[in-house]
C-alpha cells in the first residue's frame, strides 16, 4: 500500500516528468549540435567506444553536450532514423510535460505521430537528401531509411518512391488537420478539366415564341352580324318570335361556322283603319 501511495504522489509525478523532459532536451541539443560539429567528432566517436571516449583525457569533442552527447547523436542520426531521429527527444519532452500535467496531448496520438514520422521521414530524407548530398557526414535517412529506400527503389522504381512519399505527406496532413480534407477536395474540384465543366444553357427559340403575350381574339364576322340583328329586333315589340328563331339559328351556326346562313324577313301585316 505504501508503494502504491508513493507512485500516486503528485510530487513524484511532477519530478518524473521533469527528469524525462530534461533527458529529451539534452538529446535534442546533442542532435542539433551534431549537424554542425559531427564532421569533426566523427573520427573520434567511431574509433572509440562510449566508455573509452568518456575516460579519455585527449578526447576533444566539439559537440555542445560533450562526449556522451556526441556518441548518442552519432548512433541516433547515422545508425537509426537520420535527421528525423530528432522526433524521439521531442516525444520525450511531450511525455514529460504530460506527466507534469502541463500538456493535455494524448499519449497514443503523440506515439502514433512519432512512429509515423520516424518511418516515413527517414525514407523520404534518404531518397531526397541522400541523392542531393551524398558525401555529407550525415546519413540523412539513417540506417533504417537507407535500407528501406533501396529496397523500395529496386522493387517499384523511383516514380513509385515519389508517389509513396506524397502519400505519406497527404496522410500526415490529414491526421494533423481535419479541415485539410475539404481543402484538398476543393482544390481537386477546381482543377477539373474544362471538358467536364457544365455549359450554360442556351435559350431555345421555341420558348421565346411562346413567351410572347397573347392578344385577345376578335369575334368573327357572323357573330358580329347576329349581334346587330338581335339589337335591331329587340327594339321591335313584335319581333320576339324572330328573336328566338335567330337565337336558334345562331346556336346552330356556332356549331358549324362553315354553313352560310340564309333567312328571309317576313312581311309585316298592317291593319287598315276600316278593319280596325
PDB file of C-alpha atoms in Angstrom:
ATOM      1  CA  UNK A   1       0.000   0.000   0.000  1.00  0.00           C
ATOM      2  CA  UNK A   2       2.852   2.391   0.801  1.00  0.00           C
ATOM      3  CA  UNK A   3       4.441   1.744  -2.578  1.00  0.00           C
ATOM      4  CA  UNK A   4       1.182   2.460  -4.397  1.00  0.00           C
ATOM      5  CA  UNK A   5       0.744   5.638  -2.421  1.00  0.00           C
ATOM      6  CA  UNK A   6       4.295   6.638  -3.340  1.00  0.00           C
ATOM      7  CA  UNK A   7       3.570   6.150  -7.045  1.00  0.00           C
ATOM      8  CA  UNK A   8       0.366   8.180  -6.773  1.00  0.00           C
ATOM      9  CA  UNK A   9       2.119  11.068  -5.075  1.00  0.00           C
ATOM     10  CA  UNK A  10       1.822  14.288  -7.066  1.00  0.00           C
ATOM     11  CA  UNK A  11       5.404  15.298  -6.314  1.00  0.00           C
ATOM     12  CA  UNK A  12       6.702  12.016  -7.697  1.00  0.00           C
ATOM     13  CA  UNK A  13       4.701  12.528 -10.895  1.00  0.00           C
ATOM     14  CA  UNK A  14       5.974  16.063 -11.304  1.00  0.00           C
ATOM     15  CA  UNK A  15       9.631  15.168 -10.701  1.00  0.00           C
ATOM     16  CA  UNK A  16       9.398  12.166 -13.049  1.00  0.00           C
ATOM     17  CA  UNK A  17       8.034  14.414 -15.772  1.00  0.00           C
ATOM     18  CA  UNK A  18      10.814  16.931 -15.177  1.00  0.00           C
ATOM     19  CA  UNK A  19      13.511  14.233 -15.499  1.00  0.00           C
ATOM     20  CA  UNK A  20      12.015  12.842 -18.735  1.00  0.00           C
ATOM     21  CA  UNK A  21      11.670  16.341 -20.214  1.00  0.00           C
ATOM     22  CA  UNK A  22      15.293  17.185 -19.343  1.00  0.00           C
ATOM     23  CA  UNK A  23      16.529  13.976 -20.976  1.00  0.00           C
ATOM     24  CA  UNK A  24      14.604  14.922 -24.117  1.00  0.00           C
ATOM     25  CA  UNK A  25      16.079  18.432 -24.114  1.00  0.00           C
ATOM     26  CA  UNK A  26      19.608  17.016 -23.711  1.00  0.00           C
ATOM     27  CA  UNK A  27      19.177  14.607 -26.638  1.00  0.00           C
ATOM     28  CA  UNK A  28      17.654  17.329 -28.815  1.00  0.00           C
ATOM     29  CA  UNK A  29      20.636  19.624 -28.189  1.00  0.00           C
ATOM     30  CA  UNK A  30      23.031  16.763 -28.961  1.00  0.00           C
ATOM     31  CA  UNK A  31      21.326  16.061 -32.308  1.00  0.00           C
ATOM     32  CA  UNK A  32      21.197  19.733 -33.273  1.00  0.00           C
ATOM     33  CA  UNK A  33      24.886  20.136 -32.434  1.00  0.00           C
ATOM     34  CA  UNK A  34      25.708  17.006 -34.432  1.00  0.00           C
ATOM     35  CA  UNK A  35      24.569  18.732 -37.648  1.00  0.00           C
ATOM     36  CA  UNK A  36      27.302  21.378 -37.167  1.00  0.00           C
ATOM     37  CA  UNK A  37      30.077  19.539 -35.304  1.00  0.00           C
ATOM     38  CA  UNK A  38      29.508  15.936 -36.362  1.00  0.00           C
ATOM     39  CA  UNK A  39      32.155  16.005 -39.072  1.00  0.00           C
ATOM     40  CA  UNK A  40      34.883  16.971 -36.581  1.00  0.00           C
ATOM     41  CA  UNK A  41      33.763  14.491 -33.915  1.00  0.00           C
ATOM     42  CA  UNK A  42      33.013  11.555 -36.193  1.00  0.00           C
ATOM     43  CA  UNK A  43      36.559  10.172 -36.307  1.00  0.00           C
ATOM     44  CA  UNK A  44      36.839  10.205 -32.508  1.00  0.00           C
ATOM     45  CA  UNK A  45      33.406   8.711 -31.913  1.00  0.00           C
ATOM     46  CA  UNK A  46      33.785   5.883 -34.445  1.00  0.00           C
ATOM     47  CA  UNK A  47      37.239   4.775 -33.285  1.00  0.00           C
ATOM     48  CA  UNK A  48      36.444   4.627 -29.558  1.00  0.00           C
ATOM     49  CA  UNK A  49      33.709   3.030 -27.504  1.00  0.00           C
ATOM     50  CA  UNK A  50      31.494   5.090 -25.257  1.00  0.00           C
ATOM     51  CA  UNK A  51      33.431   4.354 -22.053  1.00  0.00           C
ATOM     52  CA  UNK A  52      36.781   4.859 -23.772  1.00  0.00           C
ATOM     53  CA  UNK A  53      35.592   8.147 -25.159  1.00  0.00           C
ATOM     54  CA  UNK A  54      34.361   9.324 -21.772  1.00  0.00           C
ATOM     55  CA  UNK A  55      37.506   8.245 -19.882  1.00  0.00           C
ATOM     56  CA  UNK A  56      39.939   9.554 -22.488  1.00  0.00           C
ATOM     57  CA  UNK A  57      41.734  12.716 -21.463  1.00  0.00           C
ATOM     58  CA  UNK A  58      42.712  13.554 -25.037  1.00  0.00           C
ATOM     59  CA  UNK A  59      39.220  13.287 -26.473  1.00  0.00           C
ATOM     60  CA  UNK A  60      38.491  16.833 -27.584  1.00  0.00           C
ATOM     61  CA  UNK A  61      34.848  16.767 -28.625  1.00  0.00           C
ATOM     62  CA  UNK A  62      33.166  19.788 -30.227  1.00  0.00           C
ATOM     63  CA  UNK A  63      29.609  18.704 -29.550  1.00  0.00           C
ATOM     64  CA  UNK A  64      27.703  21.039 -27.234  1.00  0.00           C
ATOM     65  CA  UNK A  65      26.726  18.163 -24.958  1.00  0.00           C
ATOM     66  CA  UNK A  66      30.207  16.652 -24.647  1.00  0.00           C
ATOM     67  CA  UNK A  67      31.396  13.165 -25.454  1.00  0.00           C
ATOM     68  CA  UNK A  68      28.199  11.498 -24.273  1.00  0.00           C
ATOM     69  CA  UNK A  69      26.023  13.704 -26.467  1.00  0.00           C
ATOM     70  CA  UNK A  70      28.318  13.227 -29.479  1.00  0.00           C
ATOM     71  CA  UNK A  71      28.211   9.451 -29.072  1.00  0.00           C
ATOM     72  CA  UNK A  72      24.408   9.314 -28.671  1.00  0.00           C
ATOM     73  CA  UNK A  73      23.835  11.702 -31.583  1.00  0.00           C
ATOM     74  CA  UNK A  74      26.059   9.608 -33.859  1.00  0.00           C
ATOM     75  CA  UNK A  75      24.036   6.491 -33.060  1.00  0.00           C
ATOM     76  CA  UNK A  76      20.588   8.112 -33.282  1.00  0.00           C
ATOM     77  CA  UNK A  77      21.212  10.002 -36.524  1.00  0.00           C
ATOM     78  CA  UNK A  78      23.502   7.800 -38.605  1.00  0.00           C
ATOM     79  CA  UNK A  79      22.555   4.380 -37.243  1.00  0.00           C
ATOM     80  CA  UNK A  80      18.825   4.824 -36.591  1.00  0.00           C
ATOM     81  CA  UNK A  81      16.428   7.184 -38.413  1.00  0.00           C
ATOM     82  CA  UNK A  82      18.566  10.020 -39.784  1.00  0.00           C
ATOM     83  CA  UNK A  83      17.566  13.615 -39.167  1.00  0.00           C
ATOM     84  CA  UNK A  84      14.059  12.535 -38.167  1.00  0.00           C
ATOM     85  CA  UNK A  85      15.572  10.967 -35.053  1.00  0.00           C
ATOM     86  CA  UNK A  86      15.014  14.416 -33.548  1.00  0.00           C
ATOM     87  CA  UNK A  87      11.381  13.352 -33.103  1.00  0.00           C
ATOM     88  CA  UNK A  88      12.456  10.959 -30.320  1.00  0.00           C
ATOM     89  CA  UNK A  89      13.604  13.703 -27.892  1.00  0.00           C
ATOM     90  CA  UNK A  90      10.567  15.778 -28.868  1.00  0.00           C
ATOM     91  CA  UNK A  91       8.355  12.836 -27.908  1.00  0.00           C
ATOM     92  CA  UNK A  92      10.161  12.553 -24.551  1.00  0.00           C
ATOM     93  CA  UNK A  93       9.626  16.264 -23.887  1.00  0.00           C
ATOM     94  CA  UNK A  94       5.902  15.962 -24.612  1.00  0.00           C
ATOM     95  CA  UNK A  95       5.594  12.895 -22.372  1.00  0.00           C
ATOM     96  CA  UNK A  96       7.399  14.737 -19.573  1.00  0.00           C
ATOM     97  CA  UNK A  97       5.020  17.680 -19.884  1.00  0.00           C
ATOM     98  CA  UNK A  98       2.108  15.263 -19.904  1.00  0.00           C
ATOM     99  CA  UNK A  99       3.254  13.628 -16.652  1.00  0.00           C
ATOM    100  CA  UNK A 100       3.766  17.085 -15.138  1.00  0.00           C
ATOM    101  CA  UNK A 101       0.151  17.874 -16.140  1.00  0.00           C
ATOM    102  CA  UNK A 102       1.313  20.835 -18.169  1.00  0.00           C
ATOM    103  CA  UNK A 103       0.111  19.474 -21.531  1.00  0.00           C
ATOM    104  CA  UNK A 104      -3.074  17.536 -22.295  1.00  0.00           C
ATOM    105  CA  UNK A 105      -1.795  15.935 -25.516  1.00  0.00           C
ATOM    106  CA  UNK A 106      -2.936  12.341 -25.918  1.00  0.00           C
ATOM    107  CA  UNK A 107      -0.167   9.786 -25.364  1.00  0.00           C
ATOM    108  CA  UNK A 108      -1.406   7.488 -28.144  1.00  0.00           C
ATOM    109  CA  UNK A 109      -1.668  10.350 -30.623  1.00  0.00           C
ATOM    110  CA  UNK A 110       1.869  11.523 -29.819  1.00  0.00           C
ATOM    111  CA  UNK A 111       3.182   7.957 -30.103  1.00  0.00           C
ATOM    112  CA  UNK A 112       1.472   7.396 -33.469  1.00  0.00           C
ATOM    113  CA  UNK A 113       2.719  10.681 -34.942  1.00  0.00           C
ATOM    114  CA  UNK A 114       6.265   9.970 -33.735  1.00  0.00           C
ATOM    115  CA  UNK A 115       6.332   6.429 -35.138  1.00  0.00           C
ATOM    116  CA  UNK A 116       4.801   7.518 -38.438  1.00  0.00           C
ATOM    117  CA  UNK A 117       7.266  10.402 -38.753  1.00  0.00           C
ATOM    118  CA  UNK A 118      10.277   8.194 -37.994  1.00  0.00           C
ATOM    119  CA  UNK A 119       9.367   5.609 -40.636  1.00  0.00           C
ATOM    120  CA  UNK A 120       8.118   7.854 -43.439  1.00  0.00           C
ATOM    121  CA  UNK A 121      10.527  10.718 -42.736  1.00  0.00           C
ATOM    122  CA  UNK A 122      13.611   8.516 -42.772  1.00  0.00           C
ATOM    123  CA  UNK A 123      12.587   7.026 -46.142  1.00  0.00           C
ATOM    124  CA  UNK A 124      11.841  10.448 -47.652  1.00  0.00           C
ATOM    125  CA  UNK A 125      15.069  12.041 -46.390  1.00  0.00           C
ATOM    126  CA  UNK A 126      17.148   9.086 -47.600  1.00  0.00           C
ATOM    127  CA  UNK A 127      15.623   9.389 -51.093  1.00  0.00           C
ATOM    128  CA  UNK A 128      15.737  13.180 -51.436  1.00  0.00           C
ATOM    129  CA  UNK A 129      18.618  14.458 -49.302  1.00  0.00           C
ATOM    130  CA  UNK A 130      20.711  11.328 -49.772  1.00  0.00           C
ATOM    131  CA  UNK A 131      20.791  11.951 -53.534  1.00  0.00           C
ATOM    132  CA  UNK A 132      21.370  15.700 -53.166  1.00  0.00           C
ATOM    133  CA  UNK A 133      24.211  15.473 -50.610  1.00  0.00           C
ATOM    134  CA  UNK A 134      25.776  12.019 -50.991  1.00  0.00           C
ATOM    135  CA  UNK A 135      29.167  12.966 -49.475  1.00  0.00           C
ATOM    136  CA  UNK A 136      27.867  14.534 -46.258  1.00  0.00           C
ATOM    137  CA  UNK A 137      28.887  13.206 -42.837  1.00  0.00           C
ATOM    138  CA  UNK A 138      25.170  12.924 -42.063  1.00  0.00           C
ATOM    139  CA  UNK A 139      23.354   9.773 -43.080  1.00  0.00           C
ATOM    140  CA  UNK A 140      20.148  11.660 -43.852  1.00  0.00           C
ATOM    141  CA  UNK A 141      17.821   8.692 -43.631  1.00  0.00           C
ATOM    142  CA  UNK A 142      19.853   6.710 -41.135  1.00  0.00           C
ATOM    143  CA  UNK A 143      20.499   3.008 -41.478  1.00  0.00           C
ATOM    144  CA  UNK A 144      16.748   2.334 -41.419  1.00  0.00           C
ATOM    145  CA  UNK A 145      15.761   4.861 -44.086  1.00  0.00           C
ATOM    146  CA  UNK A 146      18.633   3.989 -46.422  1.00  0.00           C
ATOM    147  CA  UNK A 147      17.908   0.258 -46.330  1.00  0.00           C
ATOM    148  CA  UNK A 148      14.141   0.671 -46.865  1.00  0.00           C
ATOM    149  CA  UNK A 149      14.651   3.264 -49.618  1.00  0.00           C
ATOM    150  CA  UNK A 150      16.999   0.979 -51.550  1.00  0.00           C
ATOM    151  CA  UNK A 151      14.530  -1.877 -51.238  1.00  0.00           C
ATOM    152  CA  UNK A 152      11.630   0.252 -52.483  1.00  0.00           C
ATOM    153  CA  UNK A 153      13.625   1.753 -55.359  1.00  0.00           C
ATOM    154  CA  UNK A 154      14.628  -1.709 -56.551  1.00  0.00           C
ATOM    155  CA  UNK A 155      11.052  -3.008 -56.352  1.00  0.00           C
ATOM    156  CA  UNK A 156       8.852  -0.102 -57.536  1.00  0.00           C
ATOM    157  CA  UNK A 157      11.388   2.307 -59.076  1.00  0.00           C
ATOM    158  CA  UNK A 158      11.918   5.960 -58.294  1.00  0.00           C
ATOM    159  CA  UNK A 159       8.426   7.039 -59.542  1.00  0.00           C
ATOM    160  CA  UNK A 160       6.870   4.631 -57.070  1.00  0.00           C
ATOM    161  CA  UNK A 161       9.030   6.022 -54.263  1.00  0.00           C
ATOM    162  CA  UNK A 162       7.949   9.578 -55.151  1.00  0.00           C
ATOM    163  CA  UNK A 163       4.275   8.573 -55.068  1.00  0.00           C
ATOM    164  CA  UNK A 164       4.810   6.821 -51.745  1.00  0.00           C
ATOM    165  CA  UNK A 165       6.391   9.944 -50.257  1.00  0.00           C
ATOM    166  CA  UNK A 166       3.440  12.038 -51.481  1.00  0.00           C
ATOM    167  CA  UNK A 167       1.098   9.517 -49.880  1.00  0.00           C
ATOM    168  CA  UNK A 168       2.984   9.870 -46.589  1.00  0.00           C
ATOM    169  CA  UNK A 169       2.714  13.657 -46.810  1.00  0.00           C
ATOM    170  CA  UNK A 170      -1.037  13.696 -47.528  1.00  0.00           C
ATOM    171  CA  UNK A 171      -1.688  11.186 -44.744  1.00  0.00           C
ATOM    172  CA  UNK A 172       0.267  13.255 -42.228  1.00  0.00           C
ATOM    173  CA  UNK A 173      -1.558  16.470 -43.196  1.00  0.00           C
ATOM    174  CA  UNK A 174      -4.972  14.801 -42.888  1.00  0.00           C
ATOM    175  CA  UNK A 175      -4.040  13.344 -39.476  1.00  0.00           C
ATOM    176  CA  UNK A 176      -2.858  16.690 -38.123  1.00  0.00           C
ATOM    177  CA  UNK A 177      -5.659  18.830 -39.573  1.00  0.00           C
ATOM    178  CA  UNK A 178      -9.102  17.524 -40.406  1.00  0.00           C
ATOM    179  CA  UNK A 179     -10.004  20.703 -42.303  1.00  0.00           C
ATOM    180  CA  UNK A 180      -7.328  19.847 -44.882  1.00  0.00           C
ATOM    181  CA  UNK A 181      -9.701  17.204 -46.311  1.00  0.00           C
ATOM    182  CA  UNK A 182     -12.096  19.897 -47.545  1.00  0.00           C
ATOM    183  CA  UNK A 183      -9.211  21.998 -48.876  1.00  0.00           C
ATOM    184  CA  UNK A 184      -7.925  19.037 -50.911  1.00  0.00           C
ATOM    185  CA  UNK A 185     -11.418  18.269 -52.217  1.00  0.00           C
ATOM    186  CA  UNK A 186     -11.937  21.900 -53.222  1.00  0.00           C
ATOM    187  CA  UNK A 187      -8.555  22.036 -54.959  1.00  0.00           C
ATOM    188  CA  UNK A 188      -9.254  18.881 -56.949  1.00  0.00           C
ATOM    189  CA  UNK A 189     -12.739  20.113 -57.899  1.00  0.00           C
ATOM    190  CA  UNK A 190     -11.408  23.469 -59.142  1.00  0.00           C
ATOM    191  CA  UNK A 191      -8.723  21.753 -61.230  1.00  0.00           C
ATOM    192  CA  UNK A 192     -11.313  19.678 -63.115  1.00  0.00           C
ATOM    193  CA  UNK A 193     -10.752  19.733 -66.913  1.00  0.00           C
ATOM    194  CA  UNK A 194     -12.904  22.103 -68.956  1.00  0.00           C
ATOM    195  CA  UNK A 195     -14.338  19.120 -70.829  1.00  0.00           C
ATOM    196  CA  UNK A 196     -16.345  18.196 -67.746  1.00  0.00           C
ATOM    197  CA  UNK A 197     -17.463  21.698 -66.888  1.00  0.00           C
ATOM    198  CA  UNK A 198     -21.151  22.395 -67.257  1.00  0.00           C
ATOM    199  CA  UNK A 199     -22.041  24.561 -70.241  1.00  0.00           C
ATOM    200  CA  UNK A 200     -24.525  27.416 -69.774  1.00  0.00           C
ATOM    201  CA  UNK A 201     -27.973  26.555 -71.014  1.00  0.00           C
ATOM    202  CA  UNK A 202     -28.972  28.331 -74.227  1.00  0.00           C
ATOM    203  CA  UNK A 203     -32.472  29.671 -74.601  1.00  0.00           C
ATOM    204  CA  UNK A 204     -34.354  27.884 -77.346  1.00  0.00           C
ATOM    205  CA  UNK A 205     -36.221  29.972 -79.949  1.00  0.00           C
ATOM    206  CA  UNK A 206     -39.350  27.906 -79.318  1.00  0.00           C
ATOM    207  CA  UNK A 207     -39.561  29.177 -75.750  1.00  0.00           C
ATOM    208  CA  UNK A 208     -39.204  32.771 -76.972  1.00  0.00           C
ATOM    209  CA  UNK A 209     -42.143  32.333 -79.352  1.00  0.00           C
ATOM    210  CA  UNK A 210     -44.393  31.045 -76.597  1.00  0.00           C
ATOM    211  CA  UNK A 211     -43.240  33.698 -74.190  1.00  0.00           C
ATOM    212  CA  UNK A 212     -44.879  36.485 -76.265  1.00  0.00           C
ATOM    213  CA  UNK A 213     -48.091  37.885 -74.722  1.00  0.00           C
ATOM    214  CA  UNK A 214     -51.287  36.577 -76.248  1.00  0.00           C
ATOM    215  CA  UNK A 215     -53.660  39.153 -77.800  1.00  0.00           C
ATOM    216  CA  UNK A 216     -57.384  38.994 -77.289  1.00  0.00           C
ATOM    217  CA  UNK A 217     -59.144  37.167 -80.085  1.00  0.00           C
ATOM    218  CA  UNK A 218     -61.630  39.294 -82.016  1.00  0.00           C
ATOM    219  CA  UNK A 219     -65.176  37.903 -82.613  1.00  0.00           C
ATOM    220  CA  UNK A 220     -65.978  36.554 -86.054  1.00  0.00           C
ATOM    221  CA  UNK A 221     -67.953  38.283 -88.786  1.00  0.00           C
ATOM    222  CA  UNK A 222     -71.057  36.102 -88.323  1.00  0.00           C
ATOM    223  CA  UNK A 223     -71.074  36.709 -84.575  1.00  0.00           C
ATOM    224  CA  UNK A 224     -70.997  40.489 -85.128  1.00  0.00           C
ATOM    225  CA  UNK A 225     -73.780  40.233 -87.743  1.00  0.00           C
ATOM    226  CA  UNK A 226     -76.077  38.293 -85.422  1.00  0.00           C
ATOM    227  CA  UNK A 227     -75.355  40.770 -82.644  1.00  0.00           C
ATOM    228  CA  UNK A 228     -76.572  43.632 -84.784  1.00  0.00           C
ATOM    229  CA  UNK A 229     -79.733  41.746 -85.811  1.00  0.00           C
ATOM    230  CA  UNK A 230     -80.513  40.940 -82.180  1.00  0.00           C
ATOM    231  CA  UNK A 231     -80.227  44.579 -81.188  1.00  0.00           C
ATOM    232  CA  UNK A 232     -82.409  45.640 -84.135  1.00  0.00           C
ATOM    233  CA  UNK A 233     -85.150  43.086 -83.485  1.00  0.00           C
ATOM    234  CA  UNK A 234     -85.060  43.715 -79.736  1.00  0.00           C
ATOM    235  CA  UNK A 235     -86.197  47.280 -80.392  1.00  0.00           C
ATOM    236  CA  UNK A 236     -89.317  45.927 -82.263  1.00  0.00           C
ATOM    237  CA  UNK A 237     -92.007  44.636 -79.808  1.00  0.00           C
ATOM    238  CA  UNK A 238     -93.382  42.224 -82.337  1.00  0.00           C
ATOM    239  CA  UNK A 239     -90.115  40.655 -83.155  1.00  0.00           C
ATOM    240  CA  UNK A 240     -89.787  38.318 -80.168  1.00  0.00           C
ATOM    241  CA  UNK A 241     -90.555  35.284 -82.239  1.00  0.00           C
ATOM    242  CA  UNK A 242     -87.960  36.207 -84.822  1.00  0.00           C
ATOM    243  CA  UNK A 243     -85.565  36.813 -81.954  1.00  0.00           C
ATOM    244  CA  UNK A 244     -85.978  33.254 -80.726  1.00  0.00           C
ATOM    245  CA  UNK A 245     -85.610  31.846 -84.202  1.00  0.00           C
ATOM    246  CA  UNK A 246     -82.465  33.898 -84.744  1.00  0.00           C
ATOM    247  CA  UNK A 247     -81.062  32.656 -81.457  1.00  0.00           C
ATOM    248  CA  UNK A 248     -81.607  29.078 -82.532  1.00  0.00           C
ATOM    249  CA  UNK A 249     -80.037  29.745 -85.864  1.00  0.00           C
ATOM    250  CA  UNK A 250     -77.059  31.413 -84.218  1.00  0.00           C
ATOM    251  CA  UNK A 251     -76.530  28.410 -81.969  1.00  0.00           C
ATOM    252  CA  UNK A 252     -76.712  26.058 -84.897  1.00  0.00           C
ATOM    253  CA  UNK A 253     -74.360  28.252 -86.858  1.00  0.00           C
ATOM    254  CA  UNK A 254     -71.894  28.361 -83.987  1.00  0.00           C
ATOM    255  CA  UNK A 255     -71.698  24.585 -84.053  1.00  0.00           C
ATOM    256  CA  UNK A 256     -70.775  24.650 -87.726  1.00  0.00           C
ATOM    257  CA  UNK A 257     -69.449  28.061 -88.755  1.00  0.00           C
ATOM    258  CA  UNK A 258     -68.805  26.952 -92.325  1.00  0.00           C
ATOM    259  CA  UNK A 259     -72.526  26.701 -93.208  1.00  0.00           C
ATOM    260  CA  UNK A 260     -73.813  30.014 -94.605  1.00  0.00           C
ATOM    261  CA  UNK A 261     -76.908  31.491 -93.043  1.00  0.00           C
ATOM    262  CA  UNK A 262     -79.921  32.461 -95.200  1.00  0.00           C
ATOM    263  CA  UNK A 263     -83.016  33.954 -93.753  1.00  0.00           C
ATOM    264  CA  UNK A 264     -85.943  35.969 -95.060  1.00  0.00           C
ATOM    265  CA  UNK A 265     -87.753  38.654 -93.225  1.00  0.00           C
ATOM    266  CA  UNK A 266     -91.486  38.074 -93.015  1.00  0.00           C
ATOM    267  CA  UNK A 267     -93.614  40.981 -94.256  1.00  0.00           C
ATOM    268  CA  UNK A 268     -95.445  42.814 -91.557  1.00  0.00           C
ATOM    269  CA  UNK A 269     -99.277  42.943 -91.773  1.00  0.00           C
ATOM    270  CA  UNK A 270    -100.622  46.476 -91.473  1.00  0.00           C
ATOM    271  CA  UNK A 271    -104.235  46.859 -90.463  1.00  0.00           C
ATOM    272  CA  UNK A 272    -106.316  49.327 -92.387  1.00  0.00           C
ATOM    273  CA  UNK A 273    -108.425  51.835 -90.492  1.00  0.00           C
ATOM    274  CA  UNK A 274    -111.594  50.159 -91.780  1.00  0.00           C
ATOM    275  CA  UNK A 275    -110.643  46.791 -90.333  1.00  0.00           C
ATOM    276  CA  UNK A 276    -109.803  48.401 -87.036  1.00  0.00           C
TER     277      UNK A 276
END
